[in-house]
Short mmCIF file of N, CA and C in Angstrom, two decimals:
data_model
loop_
_atom_site.label_atom_id
_atom_site.label_comp_id
_atom_site.label_asym_id
_atom_site.label_seq_id
_atom_site.Cartn_x
_atom_site.Cartn_y
_atom_site.Cartn_z
N VAL A 1255 82.53 80.10 124.15
CA VAL A 1255 82.70 81.35 123.46
C VAL A 1255 82.88 82.50 124.46
N PHE A 1256 82.11 82.49 125.53
CA PHE A 1256 82.20 83.53 126.53
C PHE A 1256 83.59 83.56 127.16
N PHE A 1257 84.16 82.39 127.41
CA PHE A 1257 85.49 82.27 128.00
C PHE A 1257 86.55 82.92 127.10
N ILE A 1258 86.47 82.69 125.81
CA ILE A 1258 87.42 83.29 124.86
C ILE A 1258 87.29 84.81 124.88
N TYR A 1259 86.07 85.31 124.96
CA TYR A 1259 85.85 86.75 125.02
C TYR A 1259 86.54 87.35 126.24
N LEU A 1260 86.42 86.71 127.40
CA LEU A 1260 87.05 87.21 128.62
C LEU A 1260 88.56 87.25 128.50
N ILE A 1261 89.12 86.22 127.92
CA ILE A 1261 90.57 86.18 127.76
C ILE A 1261 91.03 87.27 126.80
N SER A 1262 90.35 87.42 125.69
CA SER A 1262 90.80 88.39 124.69
C SER A 1262 90.54 89.83 125.11
N SER A 1263 89.55 90.08 125.93
CA SER A 1263 89.25 91.46 126.31
C SER A 1263 89.87 91.86 127.64
N SER A 1264 90.45 90.90 128.34
CA SER A 1264 90.97 91.22 129.67
C SER A 1264 92.31 91.92 129.61
N GLY A 1265 93.08 91.71 128.59
CA GLY A 1265 94.38 92.37 128.49
C GLY A 1265 94.23 93.78 127.98
N SER A 1266 95.01 94.67 128.52
CA SER A 1266 94.96 96.04 128.00
C SER A 1266 96.23 96.28 127.19
N TYR A 1267 96.11 97.15 126.22
CA TYR A 1267 97.23 97.44 125.34
C TYR A 1267 98.00 98.63 125.89
N SER A 1268 99.28 98.47 126.04
CA SER A 1268 100.10 99.60 126.47
C SER A 1268 101.44 99.54 125.76
N ILE A 1269 102.04 100.67 125.63
CA ILE A 1269 103.36 100.73 125.00
C ILE A 1269 104.39 100.60 126.11
N GLU A 1270 105.17 99.58 126.01
CA GLU A 1270 106.23 99.36 126.99
C GLU A 1270 107.42 100.24 126.68
N ARG A 1271 108.23 100.47 127.69
CA ARG A 1271 109.48 101.19 127.50
C ARG A 1271 110.33 100.39 126.54
N PRO A 1272 110.85 101.04 125.50
CA PRO A 1272 111.72 100.30 124.56
C PRO A 1272 112.94 99.75 125.29
N ASN A 1273 113.36 98.57 124.88
CA ASN A 1273 114.53 97.94 125.49
C ASN A 1273 115.79 98.50 124.83
N ILE A 1274 116.08 99.75 125.16
CA ILE A 1274 117.24 100.45 124.61
C ILE A 1274 118.05 100.95 125.80
N SER A 1275 119.23 100.41 125.97
CA SER A 1275 120.00 100.64 127.19
C SER A 1275 120.38 102.11 127.41
N ASN A 1276 120.57 102.87 126.36
CA ASN A 1276 120.99 104.26 126.54
C ASN A 1276 119.83 105.26 126.48
N LEU A 1277 118.60 104.77 126.51
CA LEU A 1277 117.42 105.64 126.58
C LEU A 1277 117.09 105.88 128.04
N ILE A 1278 117.09 107.15 128.43
CA ILE A 1278 116.77 107.54 129.80
C ILE A 1278 115.41 108.24 129.78
N ILE A 1279 114.43 107.63 130.43
CA ILE A 1279 113.10 108.23 130.53
C ILE A 1279 112.99 108.82 131.93
N HIS A 1280 112.78 110.11 132.01
CA HIS A 1280 112.75 110.79 133.30
C HIS A 1280 111.46 110.48 134.07
N GLU A 1281 111.60 110.21 135.35
CA GLU A 1281 110.42 110.02 136.19
C GLU A 1281 109.67 111.34 136.36
N LYS A 1282 110.44 112.42 136.45
CA LYS A 1282 109.85 113.76 136.55
C LYS A 1282 110.39 114.57 135.37
N ARG A 1283 109.47 115.16 134.60
CA ARG A 1283 109.89 115.94 133.43
C ARG A 1283 110.79 117.09 133.87
N LYS A 1284 111.74 117.44 132.99
CA LYS A 1284 112.70 118.50 133.31
C LYS A 1284 112.32 119.79 132.58
N THR A 1285 112.39 120.88 133.32
CA THR A 1285 112.11 122.19 132.75
C THR A 1285 113.22 122.58 131.78
N ILE A 1286 112.83 123.11 130.64
CA ILE A 1286 113.78 123.61 129.65
C ILE A 1286 113.69 125.13 129.67
N GLU A 1287 114.79 125.74 130.01
CA GLU A 1287 114.84 127.20 130.02
C GLU A 1287 114.94 127.70 128.58
N LYS A 1288 114.98 129.00 128.41
CA LYS A 1288 115.05 129.61 127.08
C LYS A 1288 116.24 129.04 126.31
N VAL A 1289 115.95 128.40 125.18
CA VAL A 1289 116.98 127.79 124.35
C VAL A 1289 117.01 128.50 123.01
N GLU A 1290 118.18 128.99 122.63
CA GLU A 1290 118.34 129.64 121.34
C GLU A 1290 119.50 129.03 120.58
N PHE A 1291 119.35 129.00 119.27
CA PHE A 1291 120.35 128.46 118.36
C PHE A 1291 120.11 129.12 117.01
N PHE A 1292 120.86 128.77 116.00
CA PHE A 1292 120.75 129.40 114.69
C PHE A 1292 120.30 128.40 113.63
N ASN A 1293 119.55 128.92 112.64
CA ASN A 1293 119.20 128.08 111.50
C ASN A 1293 120.22 128.31 110.38
N SER A 1294 120.02 127.64 109.26
CA SER A 1294 121.00 127.73 108.17
C SER A 1294 121.03 129.10 107.49
N LYS A 1295 120.04 129.94 107.79
CA LYS A 1295 120.03 131.31 107.26
C LYS A 1295 120.65 132.28 108.25
N LYS A 1296 121.24 131.71 109.31
CA LYS A 1296 121.92 132.46 110.37
C LYS A 1296 120.97 133.32 111.20
N ASN A 1297 119.69 132.91 111.23
CA ASN A 1297 118.70 133.57 112.06
C ASN A 1297 118.57 132.83 113.38
N ILE A 1298 118.29 133.57 114.44
CA ILE A 1298 118.10 132.96 115.76
C ILE A 1298 116.78 132.21 115.79
N GLU A 1299 116.84 130.99 116.30
CA GLU A 1299 115.65 130.16 116.50
C GLU A 1299 115.49 129.93 118.00
N SER A 1300 114.28 129.61 118.40
CA SER A 1300 114.00 129.31 119.80
C SER A 1300 113.10 128.09 119.87
N LEU A 1301 113.26 127.28 120.91
CA LEU A 1301 112.36 126.14 121.09
C LEU A 1301 110.91 126.59 121.25
N GLU A 1302 110.72 127.80 121.73
CA GLU A 1302 109.37 128.34 121.90
C GLU A 1302 108.59 128.31 120.58
N ASN A 1303 109.30 128.44 119.46
CA ASN A 1303 108.65 128.44 118.14
C ASN A 1303 108.01 127.10 117.80
N TYR A 1304 108.40 126.04 118.49
CA TYR A 1304 107.95 124.69 118.15
C TYR A 1304 107.16 124.03 119.26
N LYS A 1305 106.70 124.79 120.22
CA LYS A 1305 106.07 124.23 121.41
C LYS A 1305 104.84 123.37 121.12
N GLN A 1306 104.17 123.60 120.01
CA GLN A 1306 102.98 122.82 119.70
C GLN A 1306 103.33 121.41 119.21
N ASN A 1307 104.60 121.15 119.01
CA ASN A 1307 105.05 119.86 118.52
C ASN A 1307 105.83 119.09 119.58
N LEU A 1308 105.86 117.77 119.42
CA LEU A 1308 106.85 116.98 120.12
C LEU A 1308 108.17 117.31 119.44
N ILE A 1309 109.22 117.55 120.21
CA ILE A 1309 110.50 117.98 119.64
C ILE A 1309 111.57 116.94 119.94
N ILE A 1310 112.36 116.66 118.93
CA ILE A 1310 113.55 115.84 119.11
C ILE A 1310 114.73 116.73 118.76
N ILE A 1311 115.57 117.02 119.75
CA ILE A 1311 116.81 117.76 119.49
C ILE A 1311 117.93 116.74 119.44
N ASN A 1312 118.70 116.78 118.38
CA ASN A 1312 119.84 115.88 118.25
C ASN A 1312 121.10 116.73 118.18
N PHE A 1313 121.96 116.59 119.18
CA PHE A 1313 123.24 117.31 119.21
C PHE A 1313 124.28 116.44 118.51
N TRP A 1314 125.00 117.03 117.56
CA TRP A 1314 125.91 116.26 116.72
C TRP A 1314 127.08 117.11 116.25
N ALA A 1315 128.01 116.47 115.54
CA ALA A 1315 129.15 117.17 114.91
C ALA A 1315 129.55 116.38 113.66
N THR A 1316 130.19 117.04 112.72
CA THR A 1316 130.58 116.38 111.46
C THR A 1316 131.65 115.33 111.67
N TRP A 1317 132.48 115.46 112.71
CA TRP A 1317 133.57 114.52 112.95
C TRP A 1317 133.13 113.30 113.76
N CYS A 1318 131.89 113.27 114.19
CA CYS A 1318 131.36 112.22 115.08
C CYS A 1318 130.88 111.02 114.25
N ALA A 1319 131.58 109.89 114.37
CA ALA A 1319 131.23 108.69 113.59
C ALA A 1319 129.81 108.19 113.90
N PRO A 1320 129.38 108.08 115.17
CA PRO A 1320 128.00 107.65 115.42
C PRO A 1320 126.96 108.63 114.85
N CYS A 1321 127.31 109.91 114.79
CA CYS A 1321 126.39 110.91 114.23
C CYS A 1321 126.17 110.63 112.74
N LYS A 1322 127.22 110.21 112.05
CA LYS A 1322 127.12 109.90 110.62
C LYS A 1322 126.18 108.72 110.40
N GLU A 1323 126.19 107.79 111.32
CA GLU A 1323 125.31 106.63 111.20
C GLU A 1323 123.87 106.98 111.56
N GLU A 1324 123.70 107.85 112.53
CA GLU A 1324 122.39 108.18 113.07
C GLU A 1324 121.59 109.16 112.19
N MET A 1325 122.27 110.13 111.60
CA MET A 1325 121.58 111.21 110.89
C MET A 1325 120.67 110.73 109.76
N PRO A 1326 121.08 109.78 108.93
CA PRO A 1326 120.14 109.30 107.89
C PRO A 1326 118.86 108.70 108.46
N HIS A 1327 118.95 108.06 109.63
CA HIS A 1327 117.77 107.49 110.28
C HIS A 1327 116.82 108.60 110.73
N LEU A 1328 117.38 109.69 111.25
CA LEU A 1328 116.55 110.83 111.64
C LEU A 1328 115.86 111.43 110.43
N ASP A 1329 116.59 111.51 109.31
CA ASP A 1329 116.03 112.04 108.08
C ASP A 1329 114.84 111.19 107.61
N LYS A 1330 114.97 109.87 107.72
CA LYS A 1330 113.88 108.97 107.33
C LYS A 1330 112.70 109.09 108.29
N LEU A 1331 112.99 109.31 109.56
CA LEU A 1331 111.93 109.42 110.57
C LEU A 1331 110.91 110.49 110.19
N ILE A 1332 111.39 111.66 109.79
CA ILE A 1332 110.44 112.73 109.51
C ILE A 1332 109.75 112.55 108.16
N SER A 1333 110.19 111.57 107.38
CA SER A 1333 109.52 111.26 106.13
C SER A 1333 108.29 110.38 106.35
N LYS A 1334 108.21 109.77 107.53
CA LYS A 1334 107.09 108.87 107.83
C LYS A 1334 105.88 109.70 108.25
N ASN A 1335 104.77 109.44 107.62
CA ASN A 1335 103.55 110.21 107.85
C ASN A 1335 103.10 110.17 109.31
N ARG A 1336 103.31 109.06 109.99
CA ARG A 1336 102.84 108.97 111.38
C ARG A 1336 103.63 109.88 112.32
N PHE A 1337 104.76 110.41 111.84
CA PHE A 1337 105.58 111.31 112.67
C PHE A 1337 105.61 112.74 112.13
N LYS A 1338 104.60 113.09 111.35
CA LYS A 1338 104.57 114.43 110.74
C LYS A 1338 104.45 115.55 111.77
N ASP A 1339 103.98 115.23 112.98
CA ASP A 1339 103.82 116.24 114.03
C ASP A 1339 105.04 116.35 114.94
N ILE A 1340 106.13 115.68 114.59
CA ILE A 1340 107.36 115.78 115.37
C ILE A 1340 108.29 116.77 114.67
N LYS A 1341 108.87 117.65 115.44
CA LYS A 1341 109.88 118.57 114.91
C LYS A 1341 111.25 118.05 115.32
N VAL A 1342 112.05 117.70 114.32
CA VAL A 1342 113.41 117.24 114.58
C VAL A 1342 114.36 118.41 114.36
N ILE A 1343 115.17 118.70 115.37
CA ILE A 1343 116.11 119.82 115.32
C ILE A 1343 117.51 119.28 115.55
N PRO A 1344 118.23 118.99 114.46
CA PRO A 1344 119.62 118.55 114.62
C PRO A 1344 120.53 119.77 114.77
N ILE A 1345 121.18 119.91 115.91
CA ILE A 1345 122.01 121.09 116.18
C ILE A 1345 123.49 120.67 116.21
N ASN A 1346 124.25 121.22 115.29
CA ASN A 1346 125.70 120.99 115.27
C ASN A 1346 126.29 121.87 116.38
N ILE A 1347 126.94 121.24 117.35
CA ILE A 1347 127.52 121.99 118.46
C ILE A 1347 129.04 121.93 118.46
N ALA A 1348 129.61 121.68 117.30
CA ALA A 1348 131.07 121.57 117.22
C ALA A 1348 131.74 122.89 116.86
N ASP A 1349 130.98 123.98 116.88
CA ASP A 1349 131.51 125.29 116.50
C ASP A 1349 132.19 125.24 115.14
N GLU A 1350 131.54 124.53 114.21
CA GLU A 1350 132.05 124.38 112.85
C GLU A 1350 131.34 125.37 111.92
N LYS A 1351 131.97 125.64 110.80
CA LYS A 1351 131.35 126.53 109.82
C LYS A 1351 130.13 125.85 109.21
N LEU A 1352 129.16 126.66 108.86
CA LEU A 1352 127.91 126.18 108.28
C LEU A 1352 128.17 125.35 107.02
N GLU A 1353 129.13 125.74 106.23
CA GLU A 1353 129.45 125.02 104.99
C GLU A 1353 129.85 123.57 105.27
N LYS A 1354 130.52 123.35 106.39
CA LYS A 1354 130.94 122.00 106.76
C LYS A 1354 129.71 121.14 107.08
N SER A 1355 128.73 121.73 107.73
CA SER A 1355 127.48 121.01 108.01
C SER A 1355 126.73 120.70 106.72
N LYS A 1356 126.69 121.66 105.81
CA LYS A 1356 126.02 121.43 104.52
C LYS A 1356 126.69 120.30 103.75
N LYS A 1357 128.01 120.27 103.76
CA LYS A 1357 128.74 119.21 103.08
C LYS A 1357 128.43 117.85 103.73
N PHE A 1358 128.39 117.82 105.05
CA PHE A 1358 128.06 116.61 105.80
C PHE A 1358 126.68 116.09 105.38
N PHE A 1359 125.68 116.98 105.32
CA PHE A 1359 124.33 116.60 104.92
C PHE A 1359 124.31 116.10 103.48
N ASP A 1360 125.03 116.78 102.61
CA ASP A 1360 125.10 116.36 101.20
C ASP A 1360 125.72 114.97 101.06
N GLU A 1361 126.82 114.74 101.75
CA GLU A 1361 127.51 113.44 101.67
C GLU A 1361 126.63 112.30 102.16
N LEU A 1362 125.77 112.57 103.14
CA LEU A 1362 124.89 111.55 103.69
C LEU A 1362 123.52 111.53 103.02
N ASN A 1363 123.34 112.39 102.01
CA ASN A 1363 122.08 112.49 101.27
C ASN A 1363 120.90 112.83 102.18
N ILE A 1364 121.14 113.74 103.10
CA ILE A 1364 120.09 114.21 104.02
C ILE A 1364 119.25 115.23 103.27
N LYS A 1365 117.96 114.94 103.09
CA LYS A 1365 117.09 115.79 102.28
C LYS A 1365 116.02 116.53 103.08
N LYS A 1366 115.53 115.92 104.16
CA LYS A 1366 114.38 116.48 104.88
C LYS A 1366 114.76 117.35 106.08
N LEU A 1367 115.90 117.05 106.69
CA LEU A 1367 116.29 117.78 107.90
C LEU A 1367 116.87 119.15 107.57
N GLU A 1368 116.62 120.09 108.45
CA GLU A 1368 117.23 121.41 108.35
C GLU A 1368 118.55 121.39 109.13
N ILE A 1369 119.40 122.32 108.83
CA ILE A 1369 120.67 122.46 109.55
C ILE A 1369 120.51 123.56 110.60
N PHE A 1370 120.87 123.24 111.82
CA PHE A 1370 120.89 124.20 112.91
C PHE A 1370 122.26 124.11 113.57
N TYR A 1371 122.67 125.17 114.23
CA TYR A 1371 123.94 125.15 114.95
C TYR A 1371 123.85 126.10 116.13
N GLY A 1372 124.75 125.88 117.08
CA GLY A 1372 124.72 126.72 118.27
C GLY A 1372 126.03 126.62 119.03
N SER A 1373 126.13 127.41 120.07
CA SER A 1373 127.33 127.46 120.89
C SER A 1373 127.52 126.16 121.67
N SER A 1374 128.65 125.52 121.45
CA SER A 1374 128.90 124.25 122.13
C SER A 1374 128.92 124.43 123.65
N ILE A 1375 129.53 125.50 124.12
CA ILE A 1375 129.64 125.72 125.56
C ILE A 1375 128.27 125.99 126.18
N ASP A 1376 127.52 126.92 125.59
CA ASP A 1376 126.22 127.28 126.15
C ASP A 1376 125.24 126.11 126.14
N LEU A 1377 125.13 125.43 125.00
CA LEU A 1377 124.17 124.33 124.90
C LEU A 1377 124.60 123.13 125.73
N ALA A 1378 125.91 122.87 125.79
CA ALA A 1378 126.40 121.75 126.61
C ALA A 1378 126.07 121.98 128.09
N LYS A 1379 126.24 123.22 128.55
CA LYS A 1379 125.89 123.55 129.94
C LYS A 1379 124.40 123.46 130.17
N GLN A 1380 123.65 124.06 129.26
CA GLN A 1380 122.20 124.13 129.43
C GLN A 1380 121.56 122.74 129.47
N PHE A 1381 122.04 121.83 128.63
CA PHE A 1381 121.46 120.49 128.57
C PHE A 1381 122.28 119.45 129.32
N LYS A 1382 123.35 119.90 129.99
CA LYS A 1382 124.23 118.98 130.74
C LYS A 1382 124.66 117.81 129.86
N LEU A 1383 125.18 118.16 128.68
CA LEU A 1383 125.62 117.14 127.73
C LEU A 1383 126.90 116.49 128.20
N ARG A 1384 126.97 115.17 128.01
CA ARG A 1384 128.16 114.41 128.39
C ARG A 1384 128.87 113.84 127.17
N GLY A 1385 128.35 114.09 126.01
CA GLY A 1385 128.95 113.59 124.78
C GLY A 1385 127.97 113.72 123.63
N ILE A 1386 128.46 113.39 122.45
CA ILE A 1386 127.58 113.41 121.29
C ILE A 1386 127.75 112.10 120.53
N PRO A 1387 126.70 111.68 119.85
CA PRO A 1387 125.40 112.33 119.77
C PRO A 1387 124.63 112.19 121.09
N THR A 1388 123.83 113.20 121.36
CA THR A 1388 122.85 113.15 122.44
C THR A 1388 121.53 113.63 121.86
N THR A 1389 120.49 112.89 122.14
CA THR A 1389 119.15 113.22 121.64
C THR A 1389 118.25 113.52 122.82
N ILE A 1390 117.57 114.66 122.74
CA ILE A 1390 116.67 115.12 123.80
C ILE A 1390 115.24 115.07 123.27
N PHE A 1391 114.33 114.49 124.05
CA PHE A 1391 112.91 114.44 123.68
C PHE A 1391 112.16 115.45 124.54
N ILE A 1392 111.46 116.36 123.88
CA ILE A 1392 110.73 117.42 124.59
C ILE A 1392 109.26 117.33 124.23
N ASP A 1393 108.40 117.33 125.26
CA ASP A 1393 106.97 117.18 125.01
C ASP A 1393 106.35 118.51 124.53
N LYS A 1394 105.06 118.46 124.22
CA LYS A 1394 104.37 119.63 123.66
C LYS A 1394 104.24 120.77 124.66
N ASP A 1395 104.46 120.48 125.94
CA ASP A 1395 104.43 121.53 126.96
C ASP A 1395 105.81 122.16 127.18
N GLY A 1396 106.82 121.65 126.48
CA GLY A 1396 108.16 122.22 126.57
C GLY A 1396 109.06 121.60 127.63
N TYR A 1397 108.72 120.40 128.11
CA TYR A 1397 109.52 119.73 129.13
C TYR A 1397 110.29 118.56 128.53
N GLU A 1398 111.53 118.39 128.98
CA GLU A 1398 112.29 117.22 128.58
C GLU A 1398 111.74 116.01 129.33
N PHE A 1399 111.37 114.97 128.57
CA PHE A 1399 110.84 113.77 129.23
C PHE A 1399 111.74 112.55 129.02
N ALA A 1400 112.71 112.67 128.11
CA ALA A 1400 113.63 111.55 127.89
C ALA A 1400 114.85 112.05 127.13
N ARG A 1401 115.90 111.23 127.15
CA ARG A 1401 117.10 111.54 126.37
C ARG A 1401 117.85 110.26 126.06
N VAL A 1402 118.67 110.34 125.02
CA VAL A 1402 119.53 109.24 124.65
C VAL A 1402 120.95 109.78 124.59
N ILE A 1403 121.84 109.11 125.29
CA ILE A 1403 123.26 109.49 125.24
C ILE A 1403 123.95 108.46 124.36
N GLY A 1404 124.44 108.93 123.22
CA GLY A 1404 125.06 108.03 122.25
C GLY A 1404 124.12 107.74 121.10
N PHE A 1405 124.55 106.81 120.27
CA PHE A 1405 123.80 106.44 119.07
C PHE A 1405 122.49 105.76 119.41
N ILE A 1406 121.47 106.04 118.60
CA ILE A 1406 120.20 105.32 118.69
C ILE A 1406 119.70 105.06 117.27
N ASP A 1407 119.12 103.91 117.07
CA ASP A 1407 118.58 103.53 115.77
C ASP A 1407 117.14 104.03 115.68
N PHE A 1408 116.92 105.08 114.92
CA PHE A 1408 115.59 105.65 114.79
C PHE A 1408 114.71 104.83 113.84
N GLU A 1409 115.14 103.62 113.51
CA GLU A 1409 114.31 102.69 112.76
C GLU A 1409 113.93 101.49 113.62
N ASN A 1410 114.32 101.51 114.90
CA ASN A 1410 113.99 100.45 115.84
C ASN A 1410 112.47 100.47 116.10
N LYS A 1411 111.79 99.36 115.84
CA LYS A 1411 110.33 99.33 115.93
C LYS A 1411 109.82 99.67 117.32
N SER A 1412 110.44 99.15 118.38
CA SER A 1412 109.95 99.45 119.72
C SER A 1412 110.13 100.93 120.05
N LEU A 1413 111.22 101.52 119.57
CA LEU A 1413 111.42 102.97 119.77
C LEU A 1413 110.35 103.75 119.00
N LEU A 1414 110.09 103.37 117.76
CA LEU A 1414 109.10 104.08 116.96
C LEU A 1414 107.70 103.98 117.56
N ASP A 1415 107.34 102.80 118.07
CA ASP A 1415 106.04 102.63 118.72
C ASP A 1415 105.94 103.50 119.96
N TRP A 1416 107.01 103.50 120.77
CA TRP A 1416 107.03 104.32 121.98
C TRP A 1416 106.95 105.80 121.61
N LEU A 1417 107.67 106.21 120.60
CA LEU A 1417 107.67 107.62 120.17
C LEU A 1417 106.29 108.03 119.67
N TYR A 1418 105.66 107.17 118.90
CA TYR A 1418 104.32 107.46 118.40
C TYR A 1418 103.32 107.60 119.56
N TYR A 1419 103.50 106.78 120.57
CA TYR A 1419 102.63 106.84 121.75
C TYR A 1419 102.77 108.19 122.46
N GLN A 1420 103.95 108.82 122.37
CA GLN A 1420 104.20 110.11 123.02
C GLN A 1420 103.45 111.25 122.35
N LEU A 1421 103.08 111.05 121.09
CA LEU A 1421 102.36 112.10 120.36
C LEU A 1421 100.98 112.27 120.96
#
């Protein structure tokens, strides 16, 4: 019996890095300078407003096929109680009219996410974007600690476990 106890208690539980090829976890967190964008009421928003939360910024556009596949997964993510402390900020950076974003959300039956938009040039420079979709993970201290370039399945169990561990 003692031997079984040693075996079962000797392993420690840790969350491994998800096996997702396009997930980049930074060895050193990156400073995020003042970031501003607009909400659907055309008011200026700032990341500073959400600093108490883990933040997921998703840069997207209505014409982006992977964005169409990814957005419903993001909408479901914030419906899960274990992720209630995450702020998801999907920012349309295609310099499109707000109505086009609303239509996109309606067509995909997006109910929980808010619509945000911003300058494609300014945000692309600030975040060194190489394409869309790009998802940026920002910790509660306001530092970027990871990013995904391209599509990611926000229903992937290893990603969800890793994300929960970040809270």
